[in-house]
Coordinates of C-alpha atoms and ligand atoms in Angstrom, one line a residue:
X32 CA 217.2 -50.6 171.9
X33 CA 214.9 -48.5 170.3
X34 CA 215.3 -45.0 169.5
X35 CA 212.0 -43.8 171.6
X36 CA 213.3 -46.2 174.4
X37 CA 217.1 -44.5 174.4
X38 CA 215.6 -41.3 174.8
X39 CA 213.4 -42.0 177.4
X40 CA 215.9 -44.0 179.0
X41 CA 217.7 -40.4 179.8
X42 CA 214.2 -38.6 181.2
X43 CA 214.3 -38.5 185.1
X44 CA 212.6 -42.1 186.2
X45 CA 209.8 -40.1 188.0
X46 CA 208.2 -38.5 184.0
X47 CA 208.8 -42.1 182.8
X48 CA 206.4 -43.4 185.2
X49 CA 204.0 -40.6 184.2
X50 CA 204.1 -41.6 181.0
X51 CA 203.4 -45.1 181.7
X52 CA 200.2 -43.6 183.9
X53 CA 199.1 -41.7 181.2
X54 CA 198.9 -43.8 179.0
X55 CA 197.4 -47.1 180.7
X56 CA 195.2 -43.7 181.5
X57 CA 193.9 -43.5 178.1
X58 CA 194.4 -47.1 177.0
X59 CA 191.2 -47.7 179.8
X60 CA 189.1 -45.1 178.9
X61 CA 189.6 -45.5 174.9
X62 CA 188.5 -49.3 175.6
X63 CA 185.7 -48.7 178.5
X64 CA 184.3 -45.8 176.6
X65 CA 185.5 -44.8 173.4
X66 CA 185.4 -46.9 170.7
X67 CA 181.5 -47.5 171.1
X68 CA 181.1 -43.9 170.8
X69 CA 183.1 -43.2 168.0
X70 CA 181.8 -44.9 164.9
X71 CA 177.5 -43.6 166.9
X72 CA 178.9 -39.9 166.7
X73 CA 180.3 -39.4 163.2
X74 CA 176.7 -41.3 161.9
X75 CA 175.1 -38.9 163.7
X76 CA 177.3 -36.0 162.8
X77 CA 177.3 -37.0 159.2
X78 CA 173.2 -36.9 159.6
X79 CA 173.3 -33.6 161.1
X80 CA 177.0 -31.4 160.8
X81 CA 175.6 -29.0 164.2
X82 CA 175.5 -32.4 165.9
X83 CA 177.8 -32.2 168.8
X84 CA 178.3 -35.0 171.8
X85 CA 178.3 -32.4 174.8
X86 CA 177.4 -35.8 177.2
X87 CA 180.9 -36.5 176.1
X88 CA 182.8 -33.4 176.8
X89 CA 180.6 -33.2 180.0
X90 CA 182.2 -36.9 180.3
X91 CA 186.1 -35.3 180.5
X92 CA 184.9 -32.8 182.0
X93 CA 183.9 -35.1 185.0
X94 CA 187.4 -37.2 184.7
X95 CA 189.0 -33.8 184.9
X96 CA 190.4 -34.6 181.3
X97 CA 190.6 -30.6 180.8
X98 CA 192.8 -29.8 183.7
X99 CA 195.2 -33.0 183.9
X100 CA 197.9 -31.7 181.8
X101 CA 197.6 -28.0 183.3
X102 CA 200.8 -27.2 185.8
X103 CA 200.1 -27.7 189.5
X104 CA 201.1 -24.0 190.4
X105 CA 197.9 -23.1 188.3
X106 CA 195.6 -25.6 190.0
X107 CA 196.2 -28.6 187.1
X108 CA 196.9 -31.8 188.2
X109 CA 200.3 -31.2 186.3
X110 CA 200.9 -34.2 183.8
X111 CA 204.2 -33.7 182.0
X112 CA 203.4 -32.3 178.4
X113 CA 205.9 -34.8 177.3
X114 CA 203.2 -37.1 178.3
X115 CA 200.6 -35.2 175.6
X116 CA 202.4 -36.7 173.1
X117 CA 201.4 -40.8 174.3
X118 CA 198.0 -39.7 175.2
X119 CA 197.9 -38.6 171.6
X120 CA 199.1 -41.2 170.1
X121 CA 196.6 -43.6 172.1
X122 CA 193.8 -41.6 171.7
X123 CA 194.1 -41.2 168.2
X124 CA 194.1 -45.1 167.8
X125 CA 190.6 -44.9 168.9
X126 CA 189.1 -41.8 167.2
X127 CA 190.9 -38.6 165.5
X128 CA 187.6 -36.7 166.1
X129 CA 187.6 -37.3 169.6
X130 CA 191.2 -36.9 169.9
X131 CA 190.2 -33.4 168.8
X132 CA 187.7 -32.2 171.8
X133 CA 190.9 -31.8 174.1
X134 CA 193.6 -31.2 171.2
X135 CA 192.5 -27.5 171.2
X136 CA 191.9 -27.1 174.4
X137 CA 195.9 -27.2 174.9
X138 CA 196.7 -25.6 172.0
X139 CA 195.0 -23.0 173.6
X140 CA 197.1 -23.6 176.8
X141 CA 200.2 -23.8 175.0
X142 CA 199.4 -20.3 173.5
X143 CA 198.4 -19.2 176.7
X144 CA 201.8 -20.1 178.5
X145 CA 204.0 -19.6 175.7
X146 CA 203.2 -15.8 176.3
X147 CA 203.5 -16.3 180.5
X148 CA 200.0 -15.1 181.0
X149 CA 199.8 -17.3 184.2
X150 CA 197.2 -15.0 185.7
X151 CA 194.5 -15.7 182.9
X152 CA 195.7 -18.8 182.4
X153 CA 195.0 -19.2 186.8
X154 CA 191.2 -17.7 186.0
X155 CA 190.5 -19.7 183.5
X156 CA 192.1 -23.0 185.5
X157 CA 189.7 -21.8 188.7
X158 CA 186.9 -21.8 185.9
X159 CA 188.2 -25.3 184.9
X160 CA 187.9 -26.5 187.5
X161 CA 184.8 -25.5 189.2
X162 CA 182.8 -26.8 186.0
X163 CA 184.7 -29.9 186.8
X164 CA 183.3 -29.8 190.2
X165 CA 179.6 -29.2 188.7
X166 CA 179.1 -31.4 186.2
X167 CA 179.4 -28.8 184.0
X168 CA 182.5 -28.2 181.3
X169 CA 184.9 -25.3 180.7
X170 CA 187.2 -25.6 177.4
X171 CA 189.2 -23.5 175.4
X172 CA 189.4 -22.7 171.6
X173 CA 191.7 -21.3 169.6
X174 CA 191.1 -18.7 166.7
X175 CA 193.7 -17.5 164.5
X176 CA 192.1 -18.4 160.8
X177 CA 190.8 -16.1 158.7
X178 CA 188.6 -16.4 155.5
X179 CA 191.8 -15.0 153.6
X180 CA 194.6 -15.6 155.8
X181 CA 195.3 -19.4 156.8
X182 CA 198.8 -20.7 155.7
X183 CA 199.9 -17.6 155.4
X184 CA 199.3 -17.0 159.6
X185 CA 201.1 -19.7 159.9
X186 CA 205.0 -18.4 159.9
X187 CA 206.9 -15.2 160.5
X188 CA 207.9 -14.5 157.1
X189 CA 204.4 -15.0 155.4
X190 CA 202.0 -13.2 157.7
X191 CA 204.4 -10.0 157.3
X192 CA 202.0 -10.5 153.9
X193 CA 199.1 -11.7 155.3
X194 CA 195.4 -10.1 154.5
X195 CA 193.8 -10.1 158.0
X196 CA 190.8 -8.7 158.6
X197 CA 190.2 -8.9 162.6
X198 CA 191.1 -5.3 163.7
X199 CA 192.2 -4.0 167.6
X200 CA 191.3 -0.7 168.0
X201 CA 193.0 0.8 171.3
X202 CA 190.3 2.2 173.8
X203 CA 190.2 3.2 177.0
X204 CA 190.8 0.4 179.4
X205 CA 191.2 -2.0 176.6
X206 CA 190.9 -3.1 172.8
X207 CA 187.7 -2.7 171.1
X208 CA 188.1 -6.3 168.5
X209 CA 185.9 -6.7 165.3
X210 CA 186.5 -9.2 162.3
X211 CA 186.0 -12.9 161.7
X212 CA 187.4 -16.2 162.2
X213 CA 187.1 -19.6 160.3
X214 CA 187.6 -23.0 160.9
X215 CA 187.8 -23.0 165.0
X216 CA 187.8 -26.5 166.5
X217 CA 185.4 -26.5 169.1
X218 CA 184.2 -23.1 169.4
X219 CA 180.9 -24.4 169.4
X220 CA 181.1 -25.1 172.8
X221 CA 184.5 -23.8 173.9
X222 CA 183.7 -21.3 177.2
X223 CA 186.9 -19.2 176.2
X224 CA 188.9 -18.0 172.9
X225 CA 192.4 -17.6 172.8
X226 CA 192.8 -15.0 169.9
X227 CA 195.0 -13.3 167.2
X228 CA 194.1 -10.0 166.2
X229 CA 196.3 -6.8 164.6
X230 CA 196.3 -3.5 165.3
X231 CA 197.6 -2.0 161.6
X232 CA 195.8 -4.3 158.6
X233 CA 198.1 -2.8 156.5
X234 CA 201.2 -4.5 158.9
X235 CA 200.4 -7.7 160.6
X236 CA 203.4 -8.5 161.8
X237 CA 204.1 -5.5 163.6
X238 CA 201.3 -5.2 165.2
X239 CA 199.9 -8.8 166.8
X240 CA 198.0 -9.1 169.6
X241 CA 196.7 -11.7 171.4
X242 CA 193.9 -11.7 174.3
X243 CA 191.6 -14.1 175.7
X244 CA 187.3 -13.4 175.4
X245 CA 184.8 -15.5 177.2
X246 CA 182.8 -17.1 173.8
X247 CA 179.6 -15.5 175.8
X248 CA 181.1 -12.1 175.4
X249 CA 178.5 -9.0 174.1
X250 CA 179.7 -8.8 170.5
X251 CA 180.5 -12.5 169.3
X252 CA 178.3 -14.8 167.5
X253 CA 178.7 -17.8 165.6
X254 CA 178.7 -18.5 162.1
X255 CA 178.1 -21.9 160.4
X256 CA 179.3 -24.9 161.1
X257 CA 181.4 -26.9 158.6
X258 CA 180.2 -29.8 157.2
X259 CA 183.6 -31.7 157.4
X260 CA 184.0 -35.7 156.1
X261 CA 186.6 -36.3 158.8
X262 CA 187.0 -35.3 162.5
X263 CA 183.2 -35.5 162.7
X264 CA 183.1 -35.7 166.6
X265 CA 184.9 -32.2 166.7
X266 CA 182.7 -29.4 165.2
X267 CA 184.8 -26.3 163.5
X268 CA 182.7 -23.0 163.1
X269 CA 183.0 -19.6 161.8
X270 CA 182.9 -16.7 164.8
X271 CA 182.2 -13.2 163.9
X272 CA 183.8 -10.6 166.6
X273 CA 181.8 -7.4 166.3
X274 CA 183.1 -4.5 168.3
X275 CA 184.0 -6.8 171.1
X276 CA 185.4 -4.8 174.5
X277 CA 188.5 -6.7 175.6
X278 CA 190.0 -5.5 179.1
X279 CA 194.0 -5.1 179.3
X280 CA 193.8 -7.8 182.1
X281 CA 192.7 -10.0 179.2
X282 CA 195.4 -9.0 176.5
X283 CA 197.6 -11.6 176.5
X284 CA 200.7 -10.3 174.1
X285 CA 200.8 -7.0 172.9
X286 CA 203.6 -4.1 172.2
X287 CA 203.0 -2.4 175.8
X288 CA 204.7 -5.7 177.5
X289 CA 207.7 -5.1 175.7
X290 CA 210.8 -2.5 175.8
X291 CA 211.7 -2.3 172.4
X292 CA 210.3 -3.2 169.0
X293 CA 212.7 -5.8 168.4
X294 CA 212.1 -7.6 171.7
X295 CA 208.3 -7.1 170.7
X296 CA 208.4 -8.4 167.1
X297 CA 211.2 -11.1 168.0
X298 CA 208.9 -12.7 170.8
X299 CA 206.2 -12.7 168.5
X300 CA 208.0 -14.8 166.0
X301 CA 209.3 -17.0 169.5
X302 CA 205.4 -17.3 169.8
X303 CA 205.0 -19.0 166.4
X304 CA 207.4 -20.9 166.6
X305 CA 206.5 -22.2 170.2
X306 CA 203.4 -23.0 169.6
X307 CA 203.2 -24.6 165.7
X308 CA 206.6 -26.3 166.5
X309 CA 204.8 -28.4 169.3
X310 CA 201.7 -28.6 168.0
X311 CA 202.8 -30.2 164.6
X312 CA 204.8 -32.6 166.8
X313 CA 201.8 -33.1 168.1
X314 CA 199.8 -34.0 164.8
X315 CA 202.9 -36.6 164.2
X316 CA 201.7 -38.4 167.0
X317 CA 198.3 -38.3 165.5
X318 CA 199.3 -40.0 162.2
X319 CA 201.3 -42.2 164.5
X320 CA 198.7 -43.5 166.2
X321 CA 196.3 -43.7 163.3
X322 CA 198.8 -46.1 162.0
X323 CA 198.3 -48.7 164.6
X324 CA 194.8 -48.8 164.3
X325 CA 195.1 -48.9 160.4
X326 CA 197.7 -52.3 161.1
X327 CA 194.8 -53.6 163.7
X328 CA 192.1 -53.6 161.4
X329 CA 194.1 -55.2 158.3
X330 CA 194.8 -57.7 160.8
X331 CA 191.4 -58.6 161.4
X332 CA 191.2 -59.9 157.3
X333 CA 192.1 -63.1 156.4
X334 CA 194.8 -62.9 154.0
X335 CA 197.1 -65.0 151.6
X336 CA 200.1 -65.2 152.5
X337 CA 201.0 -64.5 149.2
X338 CA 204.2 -62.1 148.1
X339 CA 202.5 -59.0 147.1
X340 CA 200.1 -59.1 150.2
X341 CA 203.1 -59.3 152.7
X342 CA 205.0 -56.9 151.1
X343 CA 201.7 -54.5 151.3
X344 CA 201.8 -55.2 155.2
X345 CA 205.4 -54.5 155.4
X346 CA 205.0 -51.3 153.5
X347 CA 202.1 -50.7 156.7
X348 CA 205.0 -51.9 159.0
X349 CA 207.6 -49.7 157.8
X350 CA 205.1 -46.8 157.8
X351 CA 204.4 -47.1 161.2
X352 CA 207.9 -47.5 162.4
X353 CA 209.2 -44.6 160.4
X354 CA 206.1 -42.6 161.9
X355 CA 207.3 -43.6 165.7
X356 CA 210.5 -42.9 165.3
X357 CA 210.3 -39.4 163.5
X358 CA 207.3 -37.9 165.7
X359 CA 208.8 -38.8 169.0
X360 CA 212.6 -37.6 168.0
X361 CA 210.6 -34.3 167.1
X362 CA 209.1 -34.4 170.4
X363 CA 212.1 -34.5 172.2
X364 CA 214.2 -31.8 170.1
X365 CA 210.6 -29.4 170.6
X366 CA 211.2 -30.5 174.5
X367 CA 214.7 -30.2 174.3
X368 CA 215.4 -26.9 172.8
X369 CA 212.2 -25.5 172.9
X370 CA 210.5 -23.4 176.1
X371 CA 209.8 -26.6 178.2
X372 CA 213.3 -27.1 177.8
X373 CA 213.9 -27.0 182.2
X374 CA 211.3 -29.9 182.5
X375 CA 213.2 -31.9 180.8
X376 CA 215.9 -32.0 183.6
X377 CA 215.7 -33.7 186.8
X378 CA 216.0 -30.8 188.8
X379 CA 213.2 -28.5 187.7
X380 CA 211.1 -31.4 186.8
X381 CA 210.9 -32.7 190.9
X382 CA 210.7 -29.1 191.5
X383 CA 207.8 -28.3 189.7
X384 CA 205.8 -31.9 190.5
X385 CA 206.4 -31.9 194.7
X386 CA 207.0 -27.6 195.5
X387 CA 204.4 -26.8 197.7
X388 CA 201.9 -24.6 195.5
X389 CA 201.8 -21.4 197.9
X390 CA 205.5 -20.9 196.8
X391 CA 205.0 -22.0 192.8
X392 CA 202.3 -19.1 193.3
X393 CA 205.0 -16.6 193.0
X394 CA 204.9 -17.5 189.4
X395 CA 201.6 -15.7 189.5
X396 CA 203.5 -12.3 190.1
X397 CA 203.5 -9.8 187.1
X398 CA 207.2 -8.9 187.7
X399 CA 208.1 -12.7 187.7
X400 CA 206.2 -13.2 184.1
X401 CA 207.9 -10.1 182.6
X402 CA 211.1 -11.5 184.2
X403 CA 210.1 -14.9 182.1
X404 CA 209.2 -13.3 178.9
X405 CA 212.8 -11.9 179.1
X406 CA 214.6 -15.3 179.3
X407 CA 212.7 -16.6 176.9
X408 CA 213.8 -14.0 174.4
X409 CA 217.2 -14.5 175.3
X410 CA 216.8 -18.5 174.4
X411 CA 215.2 -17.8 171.4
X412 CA 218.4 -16.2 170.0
X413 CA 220.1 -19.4 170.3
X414 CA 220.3 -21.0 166.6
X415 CA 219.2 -24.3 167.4
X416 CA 216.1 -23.3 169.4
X417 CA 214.8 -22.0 165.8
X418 CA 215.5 -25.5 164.2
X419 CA 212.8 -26.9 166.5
X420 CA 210.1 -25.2 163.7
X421 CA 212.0 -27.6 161.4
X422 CA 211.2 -30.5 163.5
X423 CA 207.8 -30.0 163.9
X424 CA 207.3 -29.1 160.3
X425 CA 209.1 -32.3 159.1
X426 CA 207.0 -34.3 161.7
X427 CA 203.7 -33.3 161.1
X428 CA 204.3 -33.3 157.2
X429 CA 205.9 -36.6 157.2
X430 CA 203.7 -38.3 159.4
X431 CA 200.7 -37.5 158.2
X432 CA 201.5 -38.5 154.3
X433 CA 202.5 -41.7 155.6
X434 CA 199.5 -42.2 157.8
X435 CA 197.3 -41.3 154.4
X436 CA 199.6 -43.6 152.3
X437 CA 199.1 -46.6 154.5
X438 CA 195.4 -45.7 154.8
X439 CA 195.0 -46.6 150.9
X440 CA 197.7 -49.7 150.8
X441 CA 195.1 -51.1 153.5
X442 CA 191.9 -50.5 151.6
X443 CA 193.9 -52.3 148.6
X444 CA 194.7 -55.2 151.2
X445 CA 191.6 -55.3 152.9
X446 CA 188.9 -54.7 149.9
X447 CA 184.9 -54.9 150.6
X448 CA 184.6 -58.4 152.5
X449 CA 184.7 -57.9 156.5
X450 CA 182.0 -54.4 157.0
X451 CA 183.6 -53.3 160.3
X452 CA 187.1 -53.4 158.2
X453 CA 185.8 -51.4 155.1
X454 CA 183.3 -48.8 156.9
X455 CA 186.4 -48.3 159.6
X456 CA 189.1 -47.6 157.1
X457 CA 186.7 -45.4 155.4
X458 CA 186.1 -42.9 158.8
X459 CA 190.1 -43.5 159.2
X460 CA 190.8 -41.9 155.6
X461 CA 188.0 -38.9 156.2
X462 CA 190.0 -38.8 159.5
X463 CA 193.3 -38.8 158.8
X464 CA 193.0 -36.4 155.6
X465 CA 192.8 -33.2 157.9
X466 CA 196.3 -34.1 159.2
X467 CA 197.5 -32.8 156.1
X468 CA 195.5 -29.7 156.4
X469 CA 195.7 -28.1 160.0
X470 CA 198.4 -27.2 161.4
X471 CA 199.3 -26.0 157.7
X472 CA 198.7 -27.4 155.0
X473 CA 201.7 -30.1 154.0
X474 CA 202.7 -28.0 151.3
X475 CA 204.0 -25.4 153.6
X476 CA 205.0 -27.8 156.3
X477 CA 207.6 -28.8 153.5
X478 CA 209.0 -25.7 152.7
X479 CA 209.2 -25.1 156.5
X480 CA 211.6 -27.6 156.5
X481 CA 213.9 -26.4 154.0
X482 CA 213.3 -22.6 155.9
X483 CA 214.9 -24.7 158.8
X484 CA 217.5 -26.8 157.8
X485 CA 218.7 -24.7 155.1
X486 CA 220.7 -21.8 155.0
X487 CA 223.9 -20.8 157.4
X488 CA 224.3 -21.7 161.2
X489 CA 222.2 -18.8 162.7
X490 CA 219.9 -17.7 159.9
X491 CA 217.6 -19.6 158.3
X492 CA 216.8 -19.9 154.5
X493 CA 213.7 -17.0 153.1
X494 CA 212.0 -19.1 151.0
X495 CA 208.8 -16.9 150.3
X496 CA 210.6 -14.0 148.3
X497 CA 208.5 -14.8 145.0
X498 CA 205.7 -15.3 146.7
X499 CA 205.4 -11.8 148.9
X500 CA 208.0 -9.7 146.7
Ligands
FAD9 C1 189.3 -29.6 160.7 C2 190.0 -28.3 160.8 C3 190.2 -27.7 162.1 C4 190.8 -26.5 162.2 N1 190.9 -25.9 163.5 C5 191.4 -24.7 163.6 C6 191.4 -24.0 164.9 O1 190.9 -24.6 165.9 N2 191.8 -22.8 164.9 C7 192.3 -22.1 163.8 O2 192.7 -21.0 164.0 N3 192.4 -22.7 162.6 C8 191.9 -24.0 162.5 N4 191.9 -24.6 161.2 C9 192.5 -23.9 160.1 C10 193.8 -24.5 159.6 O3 194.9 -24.2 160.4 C11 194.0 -24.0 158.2 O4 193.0 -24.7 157.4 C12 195.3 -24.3 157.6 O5 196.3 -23.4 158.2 C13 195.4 -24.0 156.1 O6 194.9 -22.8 155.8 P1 193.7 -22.6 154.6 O7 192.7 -23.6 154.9 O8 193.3 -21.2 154.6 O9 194.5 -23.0 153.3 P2 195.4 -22.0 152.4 O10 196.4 -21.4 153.2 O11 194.5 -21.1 151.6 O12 196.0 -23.1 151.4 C14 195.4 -23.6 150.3 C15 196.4 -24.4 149.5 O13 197.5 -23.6 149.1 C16 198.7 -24.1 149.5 N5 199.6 -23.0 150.0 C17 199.3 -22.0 150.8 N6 200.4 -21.2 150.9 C18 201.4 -21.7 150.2 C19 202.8 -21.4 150.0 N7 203.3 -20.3 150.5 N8 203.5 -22.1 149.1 C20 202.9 -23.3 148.6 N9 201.7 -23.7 148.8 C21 200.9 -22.9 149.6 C22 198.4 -25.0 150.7 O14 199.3 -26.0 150.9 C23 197.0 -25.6 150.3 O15 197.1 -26.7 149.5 C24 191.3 -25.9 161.1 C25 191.2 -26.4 159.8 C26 190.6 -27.7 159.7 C27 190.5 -28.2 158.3

């Protein structure tokens, strides 16, 4: 039995038919409507890089692709987010870049419930959904990059060094929000942000906040563009925040939800760790499923079956396997000790999927969120739930040097002959090679993993001393 079968062997029998949902989900839309559409946008894209499909995201918009995995007590149709990681997985067999208009979205999500902000997280869902409704679309971005701070936003230890330059200034009613951002997936047409943003530039770690801003908001404009090789479906741009007026209902984290300092600063590390732990699990399943398409298209070359040519494939094989096995193991550690932990279990999971939603709205109380915010700090302080940055590290590290390595045995297997084969490992390569980049770069996904699986039982290893010393 294999290892991904074992585990979900012990998931209650109602997720596992989810999972089998979701996926035959995807598997019908990636061959009814995808793949035409892939290879048509990145030509066009690589024409023109302020290109962007909107008939497609209007497309998701109409299957309700942006609300699906959203809980049920916040209007979502509630798919497990165990479930994420076979959607990704299938949808990045088809197209990386597409994989990539609704990647973000729950990022953003993520973020957004990591910090138990169901109340904007309910506005934007009623927002969601109502464009659903329309014809119209409602997505999310998410904007933590900045021109000098990238890797190091990336973990509690480096952005205590971090040179930020979006500023909160405390006003009346609010935060007043200037600076810049780079790099945002999707911004372009993303109806909300879900931002990062410091109150002392001289001490970002002590003084994070986070809010939501419509992308429409007085104040914000776009920058450029990039003109990415990979990912072409999936524009990133630069947004400029200029004195931006953000209402406390909109603050999403800050130090006035919290007792202490040490309860403040500790969730904000939780927060990192939260969200990069899942979403590098999450680029694992990525390079995962880039794999299979990889092994598809090799297939379709006639080959000798000569020694050197079927140990190339099994080098593919191996690649693959190892890729299954270690993104979906990371999956389940970032389920298992991580904040979805209670979804995991039978209990909470019926609970969640059949209460009526008039009583999951109590959720929706302030008091109930605090009272969340407090168990999750209490969790946190369990050793093993910080391994789960290890995990996802590993994972996404891993993954996506094996997805890059197998990328290049294949062009060596597959040379020039058969077009489709050569022109679609070529868009696979300029695909693949920005799983090594977001997320972190690899180079600090690495050390990540020493950080976590280094050092004694309840503290983990500093590893940045000569760098921020
Ligand atoms: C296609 C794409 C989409 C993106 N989408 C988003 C988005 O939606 N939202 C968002 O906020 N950001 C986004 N990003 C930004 C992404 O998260 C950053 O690019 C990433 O974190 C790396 O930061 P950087 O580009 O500034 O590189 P840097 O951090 O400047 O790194 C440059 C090089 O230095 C190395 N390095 C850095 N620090 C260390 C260290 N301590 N030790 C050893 N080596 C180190 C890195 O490995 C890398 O090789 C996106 C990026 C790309 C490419």
């Amino acid at each position: 039995m294999s290892i991904e079968q074992e585990a979900i062997g012990r998931l209650p029998a109602g997720l596992i038919n989810e999972i089998n949902n979701v996926r035959h989900f995807a598997l019908k839309l990636i061959d009814e409507e995808l793949l035409k559409r892939a290879i048509e946008i990145d030509r066009l894209v690589l024409k023109n890089s302020d290109y962007v499909d909107l008939s497609l995201i209007e497309r998701f918009s109409k299957l309700g692709l942006y609300s699906k995995f959203i809980p049920r007590f916040l209007g979502g149709t509630g798919w497990h987010p165990l479930s994420f990681y076979f959607f990704n997985l299938e949808m990045a067999g088809a197209c990386l870049g597409i994989a990539n208009l609704l990647g973000p979205h729950y990022v953003a999500m993520g973020l957004l419930s990591a910090t138990n902000s169901f109340t904007v997280l309910k506005k934007i869902t009623n927002e969601i959904l109502e464009a659903q409704r329309c014809g119209d679309h409602c997505t999310m971005a998410v904007a933590i990059t900045e021109p000098n701070a990238g890797s190091d936003m990336e973990d509690d230890e480096l952005i205590t060094k971090a040179d930020v330059m979006t500023i909160a200034k405390k006003v009346s009613g609010g935060y007043e929000i200037s600076g810049q951002k780079i790099f945002i997936s999707n911004a372009k047409f993303a109806k909300w942000y879900v931002v990062s943003a410091f109150t002392n530039k001289k001490s970002p770690a002590d003084s994070l906040i986070m809010f939501v801003v419509r992308s429409s908001a007085k104040g914000i404009t776009l920058g450029r563009t990039e003109k990415k090789l990979g990912q072409s479906a999936s524009p990133a741009s630069v947004v400029f925040f200029d004195k931006v007026f953000i209402a406390d209902e909109d603050v999403t984290f800050s130090r006035e939800m919290f007792k202490t300092d040490e309860d403040y600063s500790l969730y904000a590390k939780c927060l990192l760790n939260d969200l990069l732990s899942l979403s590098r699990a999450g680029v694992g399943a990525l390079a995962t499923g880039v794999q299979v398409q990889v092994i598809n298209l090799v297939e379709k070359v006639k080959l000798k079956n000569d020694e050197w040519i079927i140990k190339e494939k099994s080098k593919l094989l191996s690649n693959l396997m190892t890729s299954k096995r270690v993104s979906w193991y990371a999956h389940i550690e970032c389920f298992a000790n991580g904040p979805y932990r209670d979804l995991l279990q039978g209990g909470p999971y019926y609970f969640f999927k059949y209460c009526p939603r008039f009583i999951l709205k109590l959720l929706l109380s302030k008091s109930v969120q605090k009272k969340l915010r407090q168990k999750r700090l209490k969790m946190y302080q369990i050793s093993n739930e910080k391994k789960v940055q290890g995990y996802g590290a590993h994972t996404k590290y891993l993954c996506s040097n094996l997805a890059m390595e197998s990328i290049f045995t294949a062009q060596n297997l597959a040379g020039s002959h058969n077009p489709a084969v050569f022109f679609g490992l070529e868009k696979i390569a300029r695909d693949a090679k920005l799983l090594q980049i977001y997320e972190g770069a690899n180079e600090l996904n690495q050390l990540l993993v020493a950080k976590s699986f280094l050092g004694d039982k309840d503290k983990r290893l500093e590893i940045f001393h000569e760098n921020i010393a």
